[in-house]
PDB file of C-alpha atoms in Angstrom:
ATOM      1  CA  UNK H   1       0.246 -60.325 -15.561  1.00 75.00           C
ATOM      2  CA  UNK H   2       3.900 -60.702 -16.211  1.00 81.00           C
ATOM      3  CA  UNK H   3       6.631 -60.861 -13.606  1.00 89.00           C
ATOM      4  CA  UNK H   4      10.392 -61.356 -13.424  1.00 94.00           C
ATOM      5  CA  UNK H   5      12.344 -62.954 -10.569  1.00 96.00           C
ATOM      6  CA  UNK H   6      16.043 -62.564 -10.205  1.00 97.00           C
ATOM      7  CA  UNK H   7      17.009 -65.256  -7.751  1.00 92.00           C
ATOM      8  CA  UNK H   8      20.130 -63.648  -6.332  1.00 95.00           C
ATOM      9  CA  UNK H   9      20.358 -60.124  -5.049  1.00 96.00           C
ATOM     10  CA  UNK H  10      24.176 -60.226  -4.779  1.00 97.00           C
ATOM     11  CA  UNK H  11      26.759 -62.382  -6.510  1.00 97.00           C
ATOM     12  CA  UNK H  12      30.353 -62.040  -5.360  1.00 97.00           C
ATOM     13  CA  UNK H  13      32.938 -63.759  -7.539  1.00 97.00           C
ATOM     14  CA  UNK H  14      36.698 -63.670  -8.071  1.00 97.00           C
ATOM     15  CA  UNK H  15      38.196 -62.281 -11.233  1.00 97.00           C
ATOM     16  CA  UNK H  16      38.469 -64.782 -14.127  1.00 97.00           C
ATOM     17  CA  UNK H  17      35.895 -67.096 -12.515  1.00 98.00           C
ATOM     18  CA  UNK H  18      32.698 -68.026 -14.355  1.00 97.00           C
ATOM     19  CA  UNK H  19      29.399 -66.488 -13.331  1.00 97.00           C
ATOM     20  CA  UNK H  20      25.701 -67.131 -13.795  1.00 97.00           C
ATOM     21  CA  UNK H  21      23.011 -64.625 -12.917  1.00 98.00           C
ATOM     22  CA  UNK H  22      19.613 -66.256 -12.764  1.00 97.00           C
ATOM     23  CA  UNK H  23      16.376 -64.906 -14.146  1.00 97.00           C
ATOM     24  CA  UNK H  24      12.931 -66.509 -14.283  1.00 96.00           C
ATOM     25  CA  UNK H  25       9.801 -64.975 -15.674  1.00 93.00           C
ATOM     26  CA  UNK H  26       6.095 -65.706 -15.716  1.00 89.00           C
ATOM     27  CA  UNK H  27       3.735 -64.788 -18.567  1.00 82.00           C
ATOM     28  CA  UNK H  28       0.664 -66.125 -20.270  1.00 77.00           C
ATOM     29  CA  UNK H  29       1.764 -64.922 -23.705  1.00 79.00           C
ATOM     30  CA  UNK H  30       4.921 -64.990 -25.767  1.00 80.00           C
ATOM     31  CA  UNK H  31       7.623 -62.773 -24.310  1.00 83.00           C
ATOM     32  CA  UNK H  32      10.633 -60.755 -25.279  1.00 88.00           C
ATOM     33  CA  UNK H  33      13.532 -60.868 -22.766  1.00 91.00           C
ATOM     34  CA  UNK H  34      16.375 -58.519 -21.977  1.00 93.00           C
ATOM     35  CA  UNK H  35      19.372 -58.088 -19.753  1.00 95.00           C
ATOM     36  CA  UNK H  36      20.454 -54.604 -18.849  1.00 94.00           C
ATOM     37  CA  UNK H  37      23.593 -53.498 -17.029  1.00 95.00           C
ATOM     38  CA  UNK H  38      23.892 -50.426 -14.856  1.00 94.00           C
ATOM     39  CA  UNK H  39      27.324 -49.197 -13.718  1.00 93.00           C
ATOM     40  CA  UNK H  40      27.510 -46.910 -10.665  1.00 87.00           C
ATOM     41  CA  UNK H  41      25.877 -43.503 -11.140  1.00 82.00           C
ATOM     42  CA  UNK H  42      24.945 -44.281 -14.764  1.00 87.00           C
ATOM     43  CA  UNK H  43      21.872 -45.165 -16.790  1.00 88.00           C
ATOM     44  CA  UNK H  44      20.930 -48.571 -18.126  1.00 91.00           C
ATOM     45  CA  UNK H  45      22.718 -50.131 -21.046  1.00 91.00           C
ATOM     46  CA  UNK H  46      21.211 -52.987 -23.059  1.00 90.00           C
ATOM     47  CA  UNK H  47      23.422 -56.060 -22.720  1.00 93.00           C
ATOM     48  CA  UNK H  48      21.497 -58.504 -24.902  1.00 91.00           C
ATOM     49  CA  UNK H  49      17.950 -59.368 -25.867  1.00 90.00           C
ATOM     50  CA  UNK H  50      15.858 -62.278 -27.111  1.00 90.00           C
ATOM     51  CA  UNK H  51      13.044 -61.420 -29.468  1.00 84.00           C
ATOM     52  CA  UNK H  52      12.819 -64.596 -31.588  1.00 80.00           C
ATOM     53  CA  UNK H  53      14.971 -67.140 -33.385  1.00 82.00           C
ATOM     54  CA  UNK H  54      18.032 -68.695 -31.800  1.00 84.00           C
ATOM     55  CA  UNK H  55      17.495 -69.244 -28.098  1.00 87.00           C
ATOM     56  CA  UNK H  56      21.150 -68.464 -27.308  1.00 88.00           C
ATOM     57  CA  UNK H  57      22.027 -64.797 -27.562  1.00 87.00           C
ATOM     58  CA  UNK H  58      25.459 -63.208 -27.090  1.00 86.00           C
ATOM     59  CA  UNK H  59      26.762 -59.769 -26.289  1.00 87.00           C
ATOM     60  CA  UNK H  60      29.929 -58.154 -27.609  1.00 79.00           C
ATOM     61  CA  UNK H  61      31.687 -58.331 -24.201  1.00 86.00           C
ATOM     62  CA  UNK H  62      31.478 -62.068 -23.604  1.00 93.00           C
ATOM     63  CA  UNK H  63      28.105 -62.456 -21.858  1.00 96.00           C
ATOM     64  CA  UNK H  64      25.514 -64.879 -23.222  1.00 96.00           C
ATOM     65  CA  UNK H  65      21.996 -65.833 -22.217  1.00 96.00           C
ATOM     66  CA  UNK H  66      19.780 -68.745 -23.174  1.00 94.00           C
ATOM     67  CA  UNK H  67      15.974 -68.546 -23.491  1.00 93.00           C
ATOM     68  CA  UNK H  68      14.499 -71.681 -22.026  1.00 92.00           C
ATOM     69  CA  UNK H  69      10.759 -71.695 -22.609  1.00 89.00           C
ATOM     70  CA  UNK H  70      10.021 -74.885 -20.648  1.00 91.00           C
ATOM     71  CA  UNK H  71      11.801 -73.608 -17.612  1.00 91.00           C
ATOM     72  CA  UNK H  72      10.689 -69.985 -18.152  1.00 92.00           C
ATOM     73  CA  UNK H  73      14.266 -68.834 -17.623  1.00 94.00           C
ATOM     74  CA  UNK H  74      16.749 -66.454 -19.261  1.00 96.00           C
ATOM     75  CA  UNK H  75      19.944 -66.878 -17.220  1.00 97.00           C
ATOM     76  CA  UNK H  76      22.971 -64.722 -17.964  1.00 97.00           C
ATOM     77  CA  UNK H  77      26.437 -66.313 -18.082  1.00 97.00           C
ATOM     78  CA  UNK H  78      30.021 -65.327 -18.600  1.00 97.00           C
ATOM     79  CA  UNK H  79      32.891 -67.877 -18.588  1.00 97.00           C
ATOM     80  CA  UNK H  80      35.470 -65.457 -17.145  1.00 97.00           C
ATOM     81  CA  UNK H  81      34.636 -62.169 -15.461  1.00 97.00           C
ATOM     82  CA  UNK H  82      36.697 -59.030 -15.179  1.00 96.00           C
ATOM     83  CA  UNK H  83      36.830 -56.353 -12.432  1.00 96.00           C
ATOM     84  CA  UNK H  84      35.142 -54.030 -14.929  1.00 95.00           C
ATOM     85  CA  UNK H  85      32.041 -56.290 -14.973  1.00 96.00           C
ATOM     86  CA  UNK H  86      31.183 -55.118 -11.453  1.00 96.00           C
ATOM     87  CA  UNK H  87      27.716 -53.558 -11.823  1.00 96.00           C
ATOM     88  CA  UNK H  88      23.996 -54.079 -11.245  1.00 97.00           C
ATOM     89  CA  UNK H  89      22.303 -56.381 -13.733  1.00 97.00           C
ATOM     90  CA  UNK H  90      18.567 -56.228 -14.461  1.00 97.00           C
ATOM     91  CA  UNK H  91      16.548 -58.851 -16.270  1.00 96.00           C
ATOM     92  CA  UNK H  92      13.399 -57.516 -17.973  1.00 93.00           C
ATOM     93  CA  UNK H  93      10.460 -58.867 -19.939  1.00 90.00           C
ATOM     94  CA  UNK H  94       7.979 -57.431 -22.307  1.00 85.00           C
ATOM     95  CA  UNK H  95       5.375 -58.684 -24.765  1.00 77.00           C
ATOM     96  CA  UNK H  96       3.322 -57.564 -27.765  1.00 70.00           C
ATOM     97  CA  UNK H  97       0.363 -56.658 -25.541  1.00 68.00           C
ATOM     98  CA  UNK H  98       2.284 -54.425 -23.162  1.00 67.00           C
ATOM     99  CA  UNK H  99       2.715 -51.448 -25.485  1.00 66.00           C
ATOM    100  CA  UNK H 100       6.445 -51.648 -25.192  1.00 69.00           C
ATOM    101  CA  UNK H 101       6.341 -51.577 -21.384  1.00 79.00           C
ATOM    102  CA  UNK H 102       9.257 -53.301 -19.721  1.00 86.00           C
ATOM    103  CA  UNK H 103       8.832 -55.238 -16.489  1.00 89.00           C
ATOM    104  CA  UNK H 104      12.110 -55.413 -14.517  1.00 93.00           C
ATOM    105  CA  UNK H 105      13.375 -57.885 -11.989  1.00 96.00           C
ATOM    106  CA  UNK H 106      14.785 -56.685  -8.681  1.00 96.00           C
ATOM    107  CA  UNK H 107      18.359 -56.671  -9.963  1.00 97.00           C
ATOM    108  CA  UNK H 108      21.508 -58.640  -9.146  1.00 97.00           C
ATOM    109  CA  UNK H 109      24.646 -56.898  -7.886  1.00 97.00           C
ATOM    110  CA  UNK H 110      27.651 -58.553  -9.383  1.00 97.00           C
ATOM    111  CA  UNK H 111      30.794 -57.842  -7.445  1.00 97.00           C
ATOM    112  CA  UNK H 112      34.055 -59.045  -9.028  1.00 97.00           C
ATOM    113  CA  UNK H 113      37.001 -59.199  -6.603  1.00 96.00           C
ATOM    114  CA  UNK H 114      40.757 -59.451  -7.523  1.00 95.00           C
TER     115      UNK H 114
ATOM    116  CA  UNK W   1      23.115 -40.284 -33.388  1.00 66.00           C
ATOM    117  CA  UNK W   2      22.230 -43.298 -31.233  1.00 68.00           C
ATOM    118  CA  UNK W   3      21.859 -41.606 -27.908  1.00 90.00           C
ATOM    119  CA  UNK W   4      19.223 -40.401 -25.522  1.00 95.00           C
ATOM    120  CA  UNK W   5      20.437 -37.132 -23.920  1.00 96.00           C
ATOM    121  CA  UNK W   6      19.106 -36.055 -20.515  1.00 97.00           C
ATOM    122  CA  UNK W   7      19.686 -32.680 -18.873  1.00 97.00           C
ATOM    123  CA  UNK W   8      20.502 -31.707 -16.251  1.00 97.00           C
ATOM    124  CA  UNK W   9      22.591 -34.582 -14.909  1.00 95.00           C
ATOM    125  CA  UNK W  10      22.055 -33.425 -11.346  1.00 96.00           C
ATOM    126  CA  UNK W  11      19.344 -31.247  -9.803  1.00 97.00           C
ATOM    127  CA  UNK W  12      18.741 -30.115  -6.281  1.00 96.00           C
ATOM    128  CA  UNK W  13      15.423 -28.408  -5.659  1.00 94.00           C
ATOM    129  CA  UNK W  14      13.384 -27.198  -2.747  1.00 93.00           C
ATOM    130  CA  UNK W  15       9.859 -28.408  -2.048  1.00 92.00           C
ATOM    131  CA  UNK W  16       8.364 -25.183  -3.309  1.00 91.00           C
ATOM    132  CA  UNK W  17      10.384 -24.954  -6.515  1.00 92.00           C
ATOM    133  CA  UNK W  18       9.329 -25.602 -10.078  1.00 95.00           C
ATOM    134  CA  UNK W  19      11.862 -27.297 -12.341  1.00 96.00           C
ATOM    135  CA  UNK W  20      11.911 -29.356 -15.508  1.00 97.00           C
ATOM    136  CA  UNK W  21      13.846 -32.336 -16.740  1.00 98.00           C
ATOM    137  CA  UNK W  22      14.627 -32.635 -20.408  1.00 98.00           C
ATOM    138  CA  UNK W  23      15.135 -35.644 -22.668  1.00 98.00           C
ATOM    139  CA  UNK W  24      16.152 -35.548 -26.344  1.00 97.00           C
ATOM    140  CA  UNK W  25      16.715 -38.154 -29.020  1.00 96.00           C
ATOM    141  CA  UNK W  26      17.398 -37.916 -32.720  1.00 93.00           C
ATOM    142  CA  UNK W  27      17.001 -41.580 -33.697  1.00 90.00           C
ATOM    143  CA  UNK W  28      13.536 -41.095 -35.196  1.00 90.00           C
ATOM    144  CA  UNK W  29      11.998 -43.029 -32.273  1.00 89.00           C
ATOM    145  CA  UNK W  30       8.277 -42.431 -31.817  1.00 89.00           C
ATOM    146  CA  UNK W  31       7.847 -43.804 -28.281  1.00 90.00           C
ATOM    147  CA  UNK W  32       9.413 -42.175 -25.246  1.00 93.00           C
ATOM    148  CA  UNK W  33       9.313 -43.109 -21.606  1.00 93.00           C
ATOM    149  CA  UNK W  34       9.980 -41.680 -18.143  1.00 96.00           C
ATOM    150  CA  UNK W  35      11.176 -44.093 -15.414  1.00 95.00           C
ATOM    151  CA  UNK W  36      11.974 -43.415 -11.761  1.00 97.00           C
ATOM    152  CA  UNK W  37      14.717 -45.389 -10.022  1.00 96.00           C
ATOM    153  CA  UNK W  38      15.355 -45.396  -6.289  1.00 95.00           C
ATOM    154  CA  UNK W  39      18.682 -46.568  -4.935  1.00 90.00           C
ATOM    155  CA  UNK W  40      19.225 -50.344  -5.175  1.00 87.00           C
ATOM    156  CA  UNK W  41      15.810 -50.813  -6.902  1.00 93.00           C
ATOM    157  CA  UNK W  42      14.765 -51.472 -10.515  1.00 94.00           C
ATOM    158  CA  UNK W  43      13.365 -48.681 -12.650  1.00 94.00           C
ATOM    159  CA  UNK W  44       9.654 -48.045 -12.302  1.00 94.00           C
ATOM    160  CA  UNK W  45       7.653 -46.822 -15.287  1.00 93.00           C
ATOM    161  CA  UNK W  46       5.964 -43.431 -14.899  1.00 96.00           C
ATOM    162  CA  UNK W  47       4.762 -42.330 -18.313  1.00 95.00           C
ATOM    163  CA  UNK W  48       4.784 -43.525 -21.949  1.00 92.00           C
ATOM    164  CA  UNK W  49       4.352 -41.235 -24.943  1.00 93.00           C
ATOM    165  CA  UNK W  50       3.567 -42.854 -28.285  1.00 89.00           C
ATOM    166  CA  UNK W  51       3.579 -40.654 -31.386  1.00 91.00           C
ATOM    167  CA  UNK W  52       3.558 -37.589 -29.143  1.00 93.00           C
ATOM    168  CA  UNK W  53       0.436 -38.739 -27.270  1.00 94.00           C
ATOM    169  CA  UNK W  54       0.347 -39.832 -23.649  1.00 94.00           C
ATOM    170  CA  UNK W  55      -0.512 -43.551 -23.791  1.00 90.00           C
ATOM    171  CA  UNK W  56       0.379 -44.732 -20.276  1.00 88.00           C
ATOM    172  CA  UNK W  57       0.310 -42.919 -16.923  1.00 92.00           C
ATOM    173  CA  UNK W  58       1.183 -45.307 -14.099  1.00 91.00           C
ATOM    174  CA  UNK W  59      -0.929 -43.436 -11.539  1.00 92.00           C
ATOM    175  CA  UNK W  60       1.791 -40.878 -11.013  1.00 95.00           C
ATOM    176  CA  UNK W  61       1.014 -37.956  -8.662  1.00 96.00           C
ATOM    177  CA  UNK W  62       0.082 -34.699 -10.381  1.00 95.00           C
ATOM    178  CA  UNK W  63       3.149 -32.964  -9.060  1.00 96.00           C
ATOM    179  CA  UNK W  64       4.894 -34.722 -11.981  1.00 97.00           C
ATOM    180  CA  UNK W  65       3.622 -33.404 -15.352  1.00 97.00           C
ATOM    181  CA  UNK W  66       4.993 -34.800 -18.601  1.00 97.00           C
ATOM    182  CA  UNK W  67       5.097 -33.023 -21.902  1.00 97.00           C
ATOM    183  CA  UNK W  68       6.040 -34.122 -25.402  1.00 96.00           C
ATOM    184  CA  UNK W  69       6.379 -30.945 -27.555  1.00 95.00           C
ATOM    185  CA  UNK W  70       7.618 -32.956 -30.603  1.00 94.00           C
ATOM    186  CA  UNK W  71       8.814 -36.379 -31.611  1.00 91.00           C
ATOM    187  CA  UNK W  72      12.399 -35.719 -30.422  1.00 95.00           C
ATOM    188  CA  UNK W  73      11.767 -34.071 -27.104  1.00 97.00           C
ATOM    189  CA  UNK W  74      10.236 -35.185 -23.784  1.00 98.00           C
ATOM    190  CA  UNK W  75       9.988 -33.034 -20.695  1.00 98.00           C
ATOM    191  CA  UNK W  76       9.051 -33.777 -17.110  1.00 98.00           C
ATOM    192  CA  UNK W  77       7.807 -30.763 -15.185  1.00 98.00           C
ATOM    193  CA  UNK W  78       8.231 -30.900 -11.393  1.00 97.00           C
ATOM    194  CA  UNK W  79       6.338 -28.877  -8.825  1.00 95.00           C
ATOM    195  CA  UNK W  80       5.890 -29.136  -5.082  1.00 94.00           C
ATOM    196  CA  UNK W  81       7.911 -32.319  -4.779  1.00 95.00           C
ATOM    197  CA  UNK W  82       8.520 -34.226  -1.614  1.00 95.00           C
ATOM    198  CA  UNK W  83      11.864 -35.480  -0.273  1.00 96.00           C
ATOM    199  CA  UNK W  84      10.746 -39.037  -1.104  1.00 96.00           C
ATOM    200  CA  UNK W  85      10.703 -38.047  -4.756  1.00 97.00           C
ATOM    201  CA  UNK W  86      14.504 -37.906  -4.692  1.00 97.00           C
ATOM    202  CA  UNK W  87      15.643 -40.536  -7.209  1.00 97.00           C
ATOM    203  CA  UNK W  88      17.336 -41.160 -10.569  1.00 96.00           C
ATOM    204  CA  UNK W  89      14.938 -40.175 -13.391  1.00 97.00           C
ATOM    205  CA  UNK W  90      15.602 -42.102 -16.562  1.00 96.00           C
ATOM    206  CA  UNK W  91      14.307 -41.348 -19.994  1.00 96.00           C
ATOM    207  CA  UNK W  92      14.141 -43.999 -22.731  1.00 93.00           C
ATOM    208  CA  UNK W  93      12.981 -44.293 -26.304  1.00 92.00           C
ATOM    209  CA  UNK W  94      12.015 -47.009 -28.765  1.00 87.00           C
ATOM    210  CA  UNK W  95      11.026 -47.015 -32.414  1.00 80.00           C
ATOM    211  CA  UNK W  96       7.361 -47.306 -31.505  1.00 71.00           C
ATOM    212  CA  UNK W  97       6.525 -50.051 -34.010  1.00 69.00           C
ATOM    213  CA  UNK W  98       7.133 -53.730 -34.656  1.00 63.00           C
ATOM    214  CA  UNK W  99       9.733 -55.768 -32.868  1.00 58.00           C
ATOM    215  CA  UNK W 100      12.152 -52.872 -32.852  1.00 55.00           C
ATOM    216  CA  UNK W 101       9.755 -51.310 -30.379  1.00 59.00           C
ATOM    217  CA  UNK W 102      11.428 -53.517 -27.814  1.00 67.00           C
ATOM    218  CA  UNK W 103      14.902 -52.081 -28.262  1.00 72.00           C
ATOM    219  CA  UNK W 104      14.948 -49.507 -25.503  1.00 85.00           C
ATOM    220  CA  UNK W 105      17.698 -46.904 -25.470  1.00 89.00           C
ATOM    221  CA  UNK W 106      18.115 -45.306 -22.047  1.00 92.00           C
ATOM    222  CA  UNK W 107      19.613 -41.961 -21.211  1.00 94.00           C
ATOM    223  CA  UNK W 108      22.133 -41.584 -18.361  1.00 93.00           C
ATOM    224  CA  UNK W 109      19.497 -40.086 -16.094  1.00 95.00           C
ATOM    225  CA  UNK W 110      18.948 -37.015 -13.917  1.00 96.00           C
ATOM    226  CA  UNK W 111      19.765 -37.476 -10.265  1.00 96.00           C
ATOM    227  CA  UNK W 112      17.213 -35.423  -8.417  1.00 97.00           C
ATOM    228  CA  UNK W 113      17.482 -34.438  -4.780  1.00 97.00           C
ATOM    229  CA  UNK W 114      14.530 -32.700  -3.087  1.00 96.00           C
ATOM    230  CA  UNK W 115      15.429 -30.763   0.052  1.00 95.00           C
TER     231      UNK W 115
END
């Protein structure tokens, strides 16, 4: 069975500071990895995904994540956060034998303060 | 069109009511999903439809009844719900084949309150 662990439930940071949201997974097969962002009272938006190829993936708004197979991690980073990045972030995993089913972590609440 | 549209956005219903949630996409996706999300929790999978056929039912109580009338439309019929069923109900879709099957597009959800 697959599982996802997001190590921090809440991450408070000041504006323009760097941030890392941690995600570890467990799986016996090859995985596909995702980060989703959920702003208050909204649905989920795909931030970035790793399916294959380069282990470093980037989003259009400055976030990046690196797939580390040996450490079974997919941490999300941003060098300088903005107030508008305040949201809930979910790491998720899927694999070819899951029929497209996504397994979500518990979420990390990123709170950016001025 | 790259969106999944859910209606209504908000719904308040009594425990004896019958209501339906609607989800629509026009991206040609052939897999559609219903998720339930409680406050401060991750989404939990309820149902998966693949090529208009129910492929996964995550042991959801029968008071929730999904329906996929065609490849663009997914409904969730609600009957005799309990207050603990109050949550954000999210619909999602994927292409249904190959690696693009892992590119979920989520709708903005229906916030359901059962009174």
